[in-house]
Tab-separated table of C-alpha atoms in Angstrom:
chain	number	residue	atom	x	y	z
A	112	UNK	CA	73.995	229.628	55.941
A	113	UNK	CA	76.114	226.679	54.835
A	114	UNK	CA	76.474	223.811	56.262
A	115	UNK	CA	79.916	223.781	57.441
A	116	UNK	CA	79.458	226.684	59.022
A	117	UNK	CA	76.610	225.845	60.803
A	118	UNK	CA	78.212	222.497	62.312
A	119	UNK	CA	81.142	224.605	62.941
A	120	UNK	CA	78.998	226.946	64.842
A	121	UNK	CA	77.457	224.254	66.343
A	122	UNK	CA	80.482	222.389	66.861
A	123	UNK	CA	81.744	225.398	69.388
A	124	UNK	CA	78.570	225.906	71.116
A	125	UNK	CA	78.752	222.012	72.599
A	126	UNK	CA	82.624	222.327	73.624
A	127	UNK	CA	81.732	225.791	75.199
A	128	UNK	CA	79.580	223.982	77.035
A	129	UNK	CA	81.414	220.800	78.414
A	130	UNK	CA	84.547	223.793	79.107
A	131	UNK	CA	81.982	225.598	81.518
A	132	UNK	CA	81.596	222.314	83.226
A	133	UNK	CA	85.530	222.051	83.494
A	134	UNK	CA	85.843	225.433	84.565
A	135	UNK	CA	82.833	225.248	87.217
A	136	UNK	CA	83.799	221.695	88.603
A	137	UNK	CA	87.555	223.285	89.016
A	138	UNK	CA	87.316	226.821	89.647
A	139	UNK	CA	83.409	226.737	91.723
A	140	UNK	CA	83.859	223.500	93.429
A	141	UNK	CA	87.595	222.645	93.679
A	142	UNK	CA	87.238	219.005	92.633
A	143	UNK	CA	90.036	217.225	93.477
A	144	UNK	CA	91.082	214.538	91.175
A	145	UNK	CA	93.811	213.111	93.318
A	146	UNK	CA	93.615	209.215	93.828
A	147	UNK	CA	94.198	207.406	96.736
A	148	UNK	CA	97.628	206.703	95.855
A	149	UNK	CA	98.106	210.025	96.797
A	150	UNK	CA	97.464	209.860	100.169
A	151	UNK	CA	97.639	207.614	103.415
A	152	UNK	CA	95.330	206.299	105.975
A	153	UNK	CA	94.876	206.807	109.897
A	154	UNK	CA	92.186	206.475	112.461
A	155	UNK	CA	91.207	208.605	115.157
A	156	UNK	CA	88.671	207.626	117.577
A	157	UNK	CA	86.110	210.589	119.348
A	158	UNK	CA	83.967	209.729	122.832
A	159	UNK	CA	81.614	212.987	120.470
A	160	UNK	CA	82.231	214.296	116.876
A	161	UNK	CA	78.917	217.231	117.195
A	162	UNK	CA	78.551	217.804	113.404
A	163	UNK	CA	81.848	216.585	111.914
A	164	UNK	CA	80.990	215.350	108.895
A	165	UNK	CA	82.504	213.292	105.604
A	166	UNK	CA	84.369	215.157	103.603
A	167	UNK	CA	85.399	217.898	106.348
A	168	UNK	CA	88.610	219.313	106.424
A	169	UNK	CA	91.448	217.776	108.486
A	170	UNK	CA	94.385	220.392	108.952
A	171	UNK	CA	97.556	221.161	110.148
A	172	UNK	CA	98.790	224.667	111.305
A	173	UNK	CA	96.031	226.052	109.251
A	174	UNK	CA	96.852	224.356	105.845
A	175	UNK	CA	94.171	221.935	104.597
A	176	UNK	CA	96.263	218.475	104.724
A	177	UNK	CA	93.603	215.961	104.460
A	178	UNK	CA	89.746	214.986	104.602
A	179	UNK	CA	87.793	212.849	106.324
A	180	UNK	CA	86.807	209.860	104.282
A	181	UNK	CA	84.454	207.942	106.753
A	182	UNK	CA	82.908	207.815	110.264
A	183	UNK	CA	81.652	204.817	112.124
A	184	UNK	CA	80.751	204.168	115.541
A	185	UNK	CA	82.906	200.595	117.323
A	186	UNK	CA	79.916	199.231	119.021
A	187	UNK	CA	82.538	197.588	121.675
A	188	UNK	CA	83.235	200.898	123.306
A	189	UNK	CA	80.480	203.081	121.870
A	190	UNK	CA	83.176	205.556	120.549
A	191	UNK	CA	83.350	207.216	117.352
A	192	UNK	CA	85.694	205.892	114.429
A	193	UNK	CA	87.046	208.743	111.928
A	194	UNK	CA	89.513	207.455	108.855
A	195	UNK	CA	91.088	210.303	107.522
A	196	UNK	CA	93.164	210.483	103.826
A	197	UNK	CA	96.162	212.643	104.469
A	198	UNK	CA	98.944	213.844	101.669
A	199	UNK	CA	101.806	211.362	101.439
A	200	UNK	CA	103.881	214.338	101.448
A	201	UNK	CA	103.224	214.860	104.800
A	202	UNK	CA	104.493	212.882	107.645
A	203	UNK	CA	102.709	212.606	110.966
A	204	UNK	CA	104.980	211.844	114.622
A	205	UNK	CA	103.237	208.889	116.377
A	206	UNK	CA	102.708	211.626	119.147
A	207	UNK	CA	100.449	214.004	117.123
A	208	UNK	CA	96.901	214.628	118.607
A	209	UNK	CA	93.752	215.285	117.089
A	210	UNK	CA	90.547	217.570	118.222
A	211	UNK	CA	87.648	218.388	116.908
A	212	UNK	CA	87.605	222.591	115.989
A	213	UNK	CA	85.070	224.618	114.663
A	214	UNK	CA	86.119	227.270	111.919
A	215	UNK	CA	85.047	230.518	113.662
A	216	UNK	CA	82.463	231.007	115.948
A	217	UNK	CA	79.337	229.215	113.645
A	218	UNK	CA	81.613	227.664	110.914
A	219	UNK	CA	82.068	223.873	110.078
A	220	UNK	CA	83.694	221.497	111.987
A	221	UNK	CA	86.935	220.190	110.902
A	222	UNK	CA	89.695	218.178	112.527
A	223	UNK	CA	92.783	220.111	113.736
A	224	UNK	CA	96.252	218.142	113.875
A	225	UNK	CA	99.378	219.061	116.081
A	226	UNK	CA	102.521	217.035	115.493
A	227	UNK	CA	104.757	216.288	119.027
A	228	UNK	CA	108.405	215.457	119.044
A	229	UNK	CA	108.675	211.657	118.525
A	230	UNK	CA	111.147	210.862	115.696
A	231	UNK	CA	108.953	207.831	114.581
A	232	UNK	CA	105.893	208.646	112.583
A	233	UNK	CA	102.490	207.348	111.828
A	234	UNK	CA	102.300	204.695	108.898
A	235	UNK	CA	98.894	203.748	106.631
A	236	UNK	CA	96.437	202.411	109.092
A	237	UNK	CA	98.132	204.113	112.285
A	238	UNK	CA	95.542	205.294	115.222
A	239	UNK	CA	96.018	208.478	116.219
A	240	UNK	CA	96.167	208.193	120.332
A	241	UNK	CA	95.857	211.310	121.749
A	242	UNK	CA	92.534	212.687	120.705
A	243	UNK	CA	90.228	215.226	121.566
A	244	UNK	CA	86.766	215.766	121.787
A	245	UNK	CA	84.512	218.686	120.642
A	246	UNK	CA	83.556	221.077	122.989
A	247	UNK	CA	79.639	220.883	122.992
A	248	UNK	CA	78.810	224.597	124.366
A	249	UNK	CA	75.827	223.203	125.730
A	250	UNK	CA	77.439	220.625	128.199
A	251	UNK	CA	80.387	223.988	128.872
A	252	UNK	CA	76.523	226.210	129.975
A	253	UNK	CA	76.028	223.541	132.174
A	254	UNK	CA	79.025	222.911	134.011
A	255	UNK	CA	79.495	226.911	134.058
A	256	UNK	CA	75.962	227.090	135.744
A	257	UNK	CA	76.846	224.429	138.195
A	258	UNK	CA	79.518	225.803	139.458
A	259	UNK	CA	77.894	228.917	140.000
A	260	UNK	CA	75.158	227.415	141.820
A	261	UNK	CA	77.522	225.791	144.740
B	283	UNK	CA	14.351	226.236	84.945
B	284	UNK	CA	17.196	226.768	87.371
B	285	UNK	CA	16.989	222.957	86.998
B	286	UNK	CA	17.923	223.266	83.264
B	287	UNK	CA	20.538	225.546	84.264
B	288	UNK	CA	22.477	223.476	86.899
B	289	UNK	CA	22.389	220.616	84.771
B	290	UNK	CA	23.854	222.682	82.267
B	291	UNK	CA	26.540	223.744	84.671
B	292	UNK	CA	27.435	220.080	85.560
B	293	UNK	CA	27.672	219.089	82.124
B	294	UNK	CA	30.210	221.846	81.138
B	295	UNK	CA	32.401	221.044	84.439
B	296	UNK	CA	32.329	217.685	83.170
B	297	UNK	CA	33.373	218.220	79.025
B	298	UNK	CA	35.808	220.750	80.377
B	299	UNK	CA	37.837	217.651	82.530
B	300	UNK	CA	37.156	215.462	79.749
B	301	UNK	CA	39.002	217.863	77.428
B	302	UNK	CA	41.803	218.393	80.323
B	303	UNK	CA	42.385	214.648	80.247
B	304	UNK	CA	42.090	214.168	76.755
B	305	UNK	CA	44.780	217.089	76.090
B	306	UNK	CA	46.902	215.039	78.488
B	307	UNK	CA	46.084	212.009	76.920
B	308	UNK	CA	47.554	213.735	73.377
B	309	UNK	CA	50.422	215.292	74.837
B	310	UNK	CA	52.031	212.144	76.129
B	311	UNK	CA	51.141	210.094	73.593
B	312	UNK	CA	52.524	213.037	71.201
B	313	UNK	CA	56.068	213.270	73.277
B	314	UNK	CA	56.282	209.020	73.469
B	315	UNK	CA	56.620	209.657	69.389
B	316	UNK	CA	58.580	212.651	69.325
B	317	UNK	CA	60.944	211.012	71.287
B	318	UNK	CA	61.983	208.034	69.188
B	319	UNK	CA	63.490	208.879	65.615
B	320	UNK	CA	62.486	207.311	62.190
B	321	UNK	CA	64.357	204.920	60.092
B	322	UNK	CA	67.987	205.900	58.570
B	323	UNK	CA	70.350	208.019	60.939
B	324	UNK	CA	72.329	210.432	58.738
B	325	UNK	CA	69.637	213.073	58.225
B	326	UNK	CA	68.111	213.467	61.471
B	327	UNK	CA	71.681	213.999	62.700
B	328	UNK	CA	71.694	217.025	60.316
B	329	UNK	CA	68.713	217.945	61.260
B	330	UNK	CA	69.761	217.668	64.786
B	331	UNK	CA	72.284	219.919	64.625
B	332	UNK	CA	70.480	222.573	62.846
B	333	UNK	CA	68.165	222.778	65.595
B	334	UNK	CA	71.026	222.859	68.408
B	335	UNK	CA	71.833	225.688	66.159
B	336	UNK	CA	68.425	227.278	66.237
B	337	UNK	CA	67.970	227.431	70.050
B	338	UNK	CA	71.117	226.803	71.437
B	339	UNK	CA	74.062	229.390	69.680
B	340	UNK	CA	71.421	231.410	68.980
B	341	UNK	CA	70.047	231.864	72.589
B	342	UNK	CA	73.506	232.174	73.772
B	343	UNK	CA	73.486	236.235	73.739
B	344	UNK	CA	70.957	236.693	75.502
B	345	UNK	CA	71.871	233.885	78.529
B	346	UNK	CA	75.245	234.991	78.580
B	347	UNK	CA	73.891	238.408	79.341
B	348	UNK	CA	71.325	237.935	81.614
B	349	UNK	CA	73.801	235.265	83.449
B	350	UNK	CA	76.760	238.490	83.904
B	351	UNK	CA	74.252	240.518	85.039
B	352	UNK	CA	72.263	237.840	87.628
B	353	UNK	CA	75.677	237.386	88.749
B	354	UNK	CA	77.148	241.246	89.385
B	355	UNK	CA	73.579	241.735	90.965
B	356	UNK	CA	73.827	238.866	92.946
B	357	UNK	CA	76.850	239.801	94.810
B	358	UNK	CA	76.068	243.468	95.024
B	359	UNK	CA	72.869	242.658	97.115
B	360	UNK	CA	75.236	239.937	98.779
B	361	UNK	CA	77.663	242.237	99.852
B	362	UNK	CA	75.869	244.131	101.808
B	363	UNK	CA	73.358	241.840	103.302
B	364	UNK	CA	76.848	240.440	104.414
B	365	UNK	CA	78.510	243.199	105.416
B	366	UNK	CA	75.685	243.762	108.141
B	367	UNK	CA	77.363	240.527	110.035
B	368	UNK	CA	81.146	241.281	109.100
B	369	UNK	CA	81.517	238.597	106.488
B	370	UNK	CA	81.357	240.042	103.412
B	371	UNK	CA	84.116	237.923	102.539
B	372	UNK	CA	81.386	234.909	102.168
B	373	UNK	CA	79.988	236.427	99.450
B	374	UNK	CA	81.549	234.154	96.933
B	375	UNK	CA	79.671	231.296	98.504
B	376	UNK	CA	76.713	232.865	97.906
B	377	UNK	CA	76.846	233.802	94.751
B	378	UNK	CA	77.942	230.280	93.686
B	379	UNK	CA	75.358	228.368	95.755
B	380	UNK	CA	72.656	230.657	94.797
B	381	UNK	CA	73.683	230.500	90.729
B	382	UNK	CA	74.281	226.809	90.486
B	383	UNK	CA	71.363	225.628	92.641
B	384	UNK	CA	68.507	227.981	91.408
B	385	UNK	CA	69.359	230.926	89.422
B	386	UNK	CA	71.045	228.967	86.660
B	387	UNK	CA	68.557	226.510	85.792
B	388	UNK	CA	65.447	228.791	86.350
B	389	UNK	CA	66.478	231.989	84.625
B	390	UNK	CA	67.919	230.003	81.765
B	391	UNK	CA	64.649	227.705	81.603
B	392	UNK	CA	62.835	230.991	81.552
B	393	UNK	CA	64.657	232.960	78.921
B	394	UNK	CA	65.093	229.509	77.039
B	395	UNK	CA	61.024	229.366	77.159
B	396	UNK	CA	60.986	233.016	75.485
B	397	UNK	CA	63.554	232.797	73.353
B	398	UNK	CA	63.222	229.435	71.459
B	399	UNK	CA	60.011	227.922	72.904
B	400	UNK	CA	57.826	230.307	71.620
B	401	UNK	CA	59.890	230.563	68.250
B	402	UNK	CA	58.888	226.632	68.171
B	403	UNK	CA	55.233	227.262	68.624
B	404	UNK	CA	55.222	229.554	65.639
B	405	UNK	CA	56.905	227.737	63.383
B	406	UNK	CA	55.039	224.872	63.674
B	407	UNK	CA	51.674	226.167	64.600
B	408	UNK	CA	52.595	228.155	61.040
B	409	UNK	CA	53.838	224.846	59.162
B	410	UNK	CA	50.481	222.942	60.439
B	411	UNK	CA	48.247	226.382	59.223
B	412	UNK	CA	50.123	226.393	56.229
B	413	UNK	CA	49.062	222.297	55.976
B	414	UNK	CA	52.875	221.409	55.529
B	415	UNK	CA	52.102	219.121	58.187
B	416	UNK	CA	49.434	217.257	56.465
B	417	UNK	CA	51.277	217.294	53.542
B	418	UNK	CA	54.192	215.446	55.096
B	419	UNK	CA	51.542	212.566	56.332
B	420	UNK	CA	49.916	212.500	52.658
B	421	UNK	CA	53.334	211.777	51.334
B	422	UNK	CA	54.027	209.270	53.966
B	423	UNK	CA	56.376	210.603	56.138
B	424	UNK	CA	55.668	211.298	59.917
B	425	UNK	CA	56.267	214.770	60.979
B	426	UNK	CA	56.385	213.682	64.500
B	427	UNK	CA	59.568	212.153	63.779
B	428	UNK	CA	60.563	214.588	60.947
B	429	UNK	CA	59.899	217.989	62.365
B	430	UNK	CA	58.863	216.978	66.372
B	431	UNK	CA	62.270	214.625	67.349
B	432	UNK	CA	65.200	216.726	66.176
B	433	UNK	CA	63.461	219.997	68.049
B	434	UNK	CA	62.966	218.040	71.281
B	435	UNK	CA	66.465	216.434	70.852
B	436	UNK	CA	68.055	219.613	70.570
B	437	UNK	CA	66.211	221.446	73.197
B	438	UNK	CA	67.170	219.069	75.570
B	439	UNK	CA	70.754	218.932	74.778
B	440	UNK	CA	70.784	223.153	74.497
B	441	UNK	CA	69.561	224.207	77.483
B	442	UNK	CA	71.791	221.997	80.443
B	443	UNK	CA	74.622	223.465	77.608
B	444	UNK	CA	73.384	227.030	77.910
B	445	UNK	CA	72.898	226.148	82.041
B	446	UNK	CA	76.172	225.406	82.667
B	447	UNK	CA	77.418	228.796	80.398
B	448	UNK	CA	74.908	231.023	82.106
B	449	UNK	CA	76.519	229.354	85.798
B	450	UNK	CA	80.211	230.487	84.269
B	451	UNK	CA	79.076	234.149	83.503
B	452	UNK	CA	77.363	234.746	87.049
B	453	UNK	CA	80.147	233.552	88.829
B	454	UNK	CA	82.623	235.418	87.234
B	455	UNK	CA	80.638	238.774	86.930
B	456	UNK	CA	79.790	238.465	91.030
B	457	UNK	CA	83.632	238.287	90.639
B	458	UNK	CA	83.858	241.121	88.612
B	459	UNK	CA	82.017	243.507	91.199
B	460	UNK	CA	82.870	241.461	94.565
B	461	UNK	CA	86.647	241.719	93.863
B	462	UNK	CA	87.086	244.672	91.291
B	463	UNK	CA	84.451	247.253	92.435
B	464	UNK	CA	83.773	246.121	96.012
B	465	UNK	CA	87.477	245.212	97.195
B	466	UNK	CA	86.827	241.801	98.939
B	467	UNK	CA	90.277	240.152	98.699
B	468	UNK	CA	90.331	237.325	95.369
B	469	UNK	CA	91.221	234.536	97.124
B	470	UNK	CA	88.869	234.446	99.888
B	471	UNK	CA	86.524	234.622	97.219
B	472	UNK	CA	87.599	231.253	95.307
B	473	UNK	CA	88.503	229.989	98.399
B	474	UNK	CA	85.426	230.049	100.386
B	475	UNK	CA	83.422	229.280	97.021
B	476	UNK	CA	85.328	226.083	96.766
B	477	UNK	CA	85.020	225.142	100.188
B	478	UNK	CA	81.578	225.402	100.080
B	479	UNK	CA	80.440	223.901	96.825
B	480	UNK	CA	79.950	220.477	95.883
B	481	UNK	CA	80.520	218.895	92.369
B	482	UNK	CA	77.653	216.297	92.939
B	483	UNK	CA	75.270	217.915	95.329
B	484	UNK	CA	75.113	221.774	93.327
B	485	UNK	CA	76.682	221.123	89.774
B	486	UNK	CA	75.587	217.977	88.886
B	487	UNK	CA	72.025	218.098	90.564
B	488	UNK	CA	71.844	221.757	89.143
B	489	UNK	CA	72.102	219.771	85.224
B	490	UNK	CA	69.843	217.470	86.802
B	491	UNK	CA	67.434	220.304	86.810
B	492	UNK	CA	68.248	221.394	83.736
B	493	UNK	CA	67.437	218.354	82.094
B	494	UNK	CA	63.962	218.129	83.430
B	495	UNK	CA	63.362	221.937	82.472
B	496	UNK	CA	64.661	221.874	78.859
B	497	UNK	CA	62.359	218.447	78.227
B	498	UNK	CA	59.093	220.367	79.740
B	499	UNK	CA	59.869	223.636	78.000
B	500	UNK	CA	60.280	221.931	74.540
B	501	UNK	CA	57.332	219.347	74.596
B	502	UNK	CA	55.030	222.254	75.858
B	503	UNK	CA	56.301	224.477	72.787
B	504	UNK	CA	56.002	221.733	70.347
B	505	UNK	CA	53.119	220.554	71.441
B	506	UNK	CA	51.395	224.112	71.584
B	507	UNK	CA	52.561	224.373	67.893
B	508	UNK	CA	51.187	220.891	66.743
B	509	UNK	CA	48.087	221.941	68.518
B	510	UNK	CA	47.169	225.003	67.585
B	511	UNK	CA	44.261	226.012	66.052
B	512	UNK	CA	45.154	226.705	62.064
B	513	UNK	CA	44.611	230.154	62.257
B	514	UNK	CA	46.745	233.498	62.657
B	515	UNK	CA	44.768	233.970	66.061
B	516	UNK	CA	45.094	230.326	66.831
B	517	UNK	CA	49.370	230.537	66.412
B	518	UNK	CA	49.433	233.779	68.359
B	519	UNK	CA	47.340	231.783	71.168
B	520	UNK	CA	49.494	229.008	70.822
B	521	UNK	CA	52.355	231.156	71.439
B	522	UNK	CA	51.567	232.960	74.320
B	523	UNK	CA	50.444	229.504	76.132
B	524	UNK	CA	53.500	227.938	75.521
B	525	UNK	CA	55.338	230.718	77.727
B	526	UNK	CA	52.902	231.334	80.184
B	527	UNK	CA	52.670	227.539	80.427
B	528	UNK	CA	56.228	226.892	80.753
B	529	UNK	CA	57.061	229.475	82.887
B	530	UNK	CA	54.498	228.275	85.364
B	531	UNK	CA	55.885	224.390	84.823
B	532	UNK	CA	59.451	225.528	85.502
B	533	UNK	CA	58.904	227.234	88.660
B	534	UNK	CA	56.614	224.869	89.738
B	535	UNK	CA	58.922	221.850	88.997
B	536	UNK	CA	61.707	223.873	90.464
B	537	UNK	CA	60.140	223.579	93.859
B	538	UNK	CA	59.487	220.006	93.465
B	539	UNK	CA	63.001	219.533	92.613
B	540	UNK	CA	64.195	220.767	95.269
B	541	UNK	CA	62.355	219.728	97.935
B	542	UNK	CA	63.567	216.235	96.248
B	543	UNK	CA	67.263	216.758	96.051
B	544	UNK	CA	67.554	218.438	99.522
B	545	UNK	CA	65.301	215.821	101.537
B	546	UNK	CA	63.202	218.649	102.900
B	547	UNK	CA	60.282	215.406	102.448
């Protein structure tokens, strides 16, 4: 075989490779190239998060609007920090709440939004107010078996 | 005179380690100078590139294949594990998880090992019977960096290539029967493949694996070559411990690997 047509060959084999990495790091893992730019900041603080994680979704009426960038805990009132990256596109009233939701009965946690009727809305860096815990079935088995006992 | 005989014993266990060590010894002191190239550039890079030829395009029937079929049987015996719990639609997940994170690397590393490790045992182990080897040194050039480099260079560039094709063609045959044959609707089958898998933590730590893989399978084949005994027996000995060897190192290394990358330890 000639050489051309062996670095041609050869040539095709590499790019067929690095286009399987495109296509798996698009089409497998949904890698989302957006920037920052893109998006907009708020806070959201939890008395319990139970398995929310970085990354997770945060979502509004079902559609995936956001993810949760970072979690720390404020050591001042032992509560549970959560900055979120939301779509520009999509405005947030200042009375929107936030809970904790589990997809399914054993799927992953995510962060469910519901907007309220203010006509102001949340800017970058806004705290969500109203928020709501997780419901840790463990804690719900104990109160249920409380009650029963009295 | 069982005296004589135990002592006799002892002394065998103990030139049998020696040798161990010593073929250690030889091994990474042969893949420190395979791995560097010799002086000029321009005709190793040719020679590179025939040897990406070699085992790479010409491995890639048989790993596209094998990485269709992996992934059409994969989410057949998905499906109805799955559909035991009413979520067959998660079988896109699994498929995914299960090609990028194990199935890709292994069964590649594995039919990479047949294919074009044991094709590097011959020729070499047939070059060195053949004294082409010896020849080269007479003449003053260093087969380790004429013959050895460009073949570990191009192994180790091949198979992550031929990985990350074989990880395509599984995910898009469990496609093929998941969506075409079994009915499970297409987008919950992107969908919940996306949400699931991570570019870092499955794709690039599957490569990862790769990488390790393709640089054991090829220093084991050329080693195996260089070693062999310069005999027709001695090449077809070589040959057959170069893919009984690297099978063994892949699967044991693919433990390792990931016991590392998930923190199991």
């Amino acid at each position: 075989m000639n050489s051309k047509r062996l670095e041609i060959s050869v040539g095709a084999f590499v790019i067929a490779g690095i286009l399987a990495l495109v296509v798996l790091a698009f089409n497998a893992s949904g890698l989302n190239f957006a920037r920052d730019d893109q998006s907009y900041f708020l806070y959201a603080r939890f008395e319990n998060l139970s398995g929310l994680s970085e990354r997770a979704k945060v979502s509004l009426s079902g559609v995936t609007i956001g993810r949760v960038v970072s979690i720390e805990l404020d050591t001042e009132d032992y509560v549970a920090v959560v900055k979120m990256a939301i779509d520009k596109n999509v405005p947030l009233t200042t009375d929107t709440s936030a809970s904790i939701l589990t997809a399914g009965l054993l799927g992953e946690k995510y962060i469910g939004l519901s907007v309220g009727a203010d006509e102001e809305t949340l800017m970058n860096a806004d705290e969500i107010a109203d928020t709501q815990s997780s419901i840790v079935l463990e804690e719900l088995i104990g109160q249920f078996l409380f009650s029963r006992s009295e | 005179m069982i005296h004589h005989y135990l002592i006799n014993a002892v002394r065998r266990m103990g030139i049998n380690a020696l040798a161990v060590c010593a073929g250690f010894g030889r091994a990474s002191w042969f893949l420190v100078q395979s791995l560097t190239w010799g002086k000029g550039f321009k005709a190793p890079f040719s020679r590179l590139v025939f040897q990406v030829y070699q085992l790479g395009v010409l491995s890639l029937p048989i790993i596209l294949v094998a990485g269709l079929f992996v992934g059409m049987v994969l989410a057949l015996q998905g499906y109805h594990i799955l559909v035991g719990y009413g979520s067959q639609e998660a079988v896109g997940q699994m498929v995914a998880l299960s090609i990028l994170r194990e199935f890709g690397p292994v069964v590649s590393a594995l039919l990479f090992a047949g294919r074009a490790g044991s094709a590097l045992t011959a020729e070499i182990g047939l070059m060195k019977t053949t004294e082409q080897l010896s020849a080269m040194e007479i003449m003053g050039v260093d087969p380790l960096k004429r013959i050895m480099a460009p073949r570990l260079w191009g192994g180790i560039i091949c198979l992550p290539l031929l990985n990350l094709m074989f990880c395509v063609l599984g995910i898009y045959g469990g496609a093929l029967v998941a969506v075409d044959m079994l009915g499970i609707y297409e987008g919950s089958y992107w969908a919940n493949m996306q949400g699931a898998v991570e570019f870092y933590d499955d794709i690039v730590k599957g490569i990862i694996k790769s990488l390790v893989f393709a640089l054991v399978v090829t220093w084991i084949a050329i080693f195996h070559g260089w070693n062999a005994h310069p005999t027709s027996q001695g090449i077809s000995t070589a040959t057959t411990a170069t893919v009984v060897q690297a099978s063994l190192a892949i699967l044991a290394l693919d433990f390792v690997l990931t016991a590392v990358m998930l923190g199991g330890f």
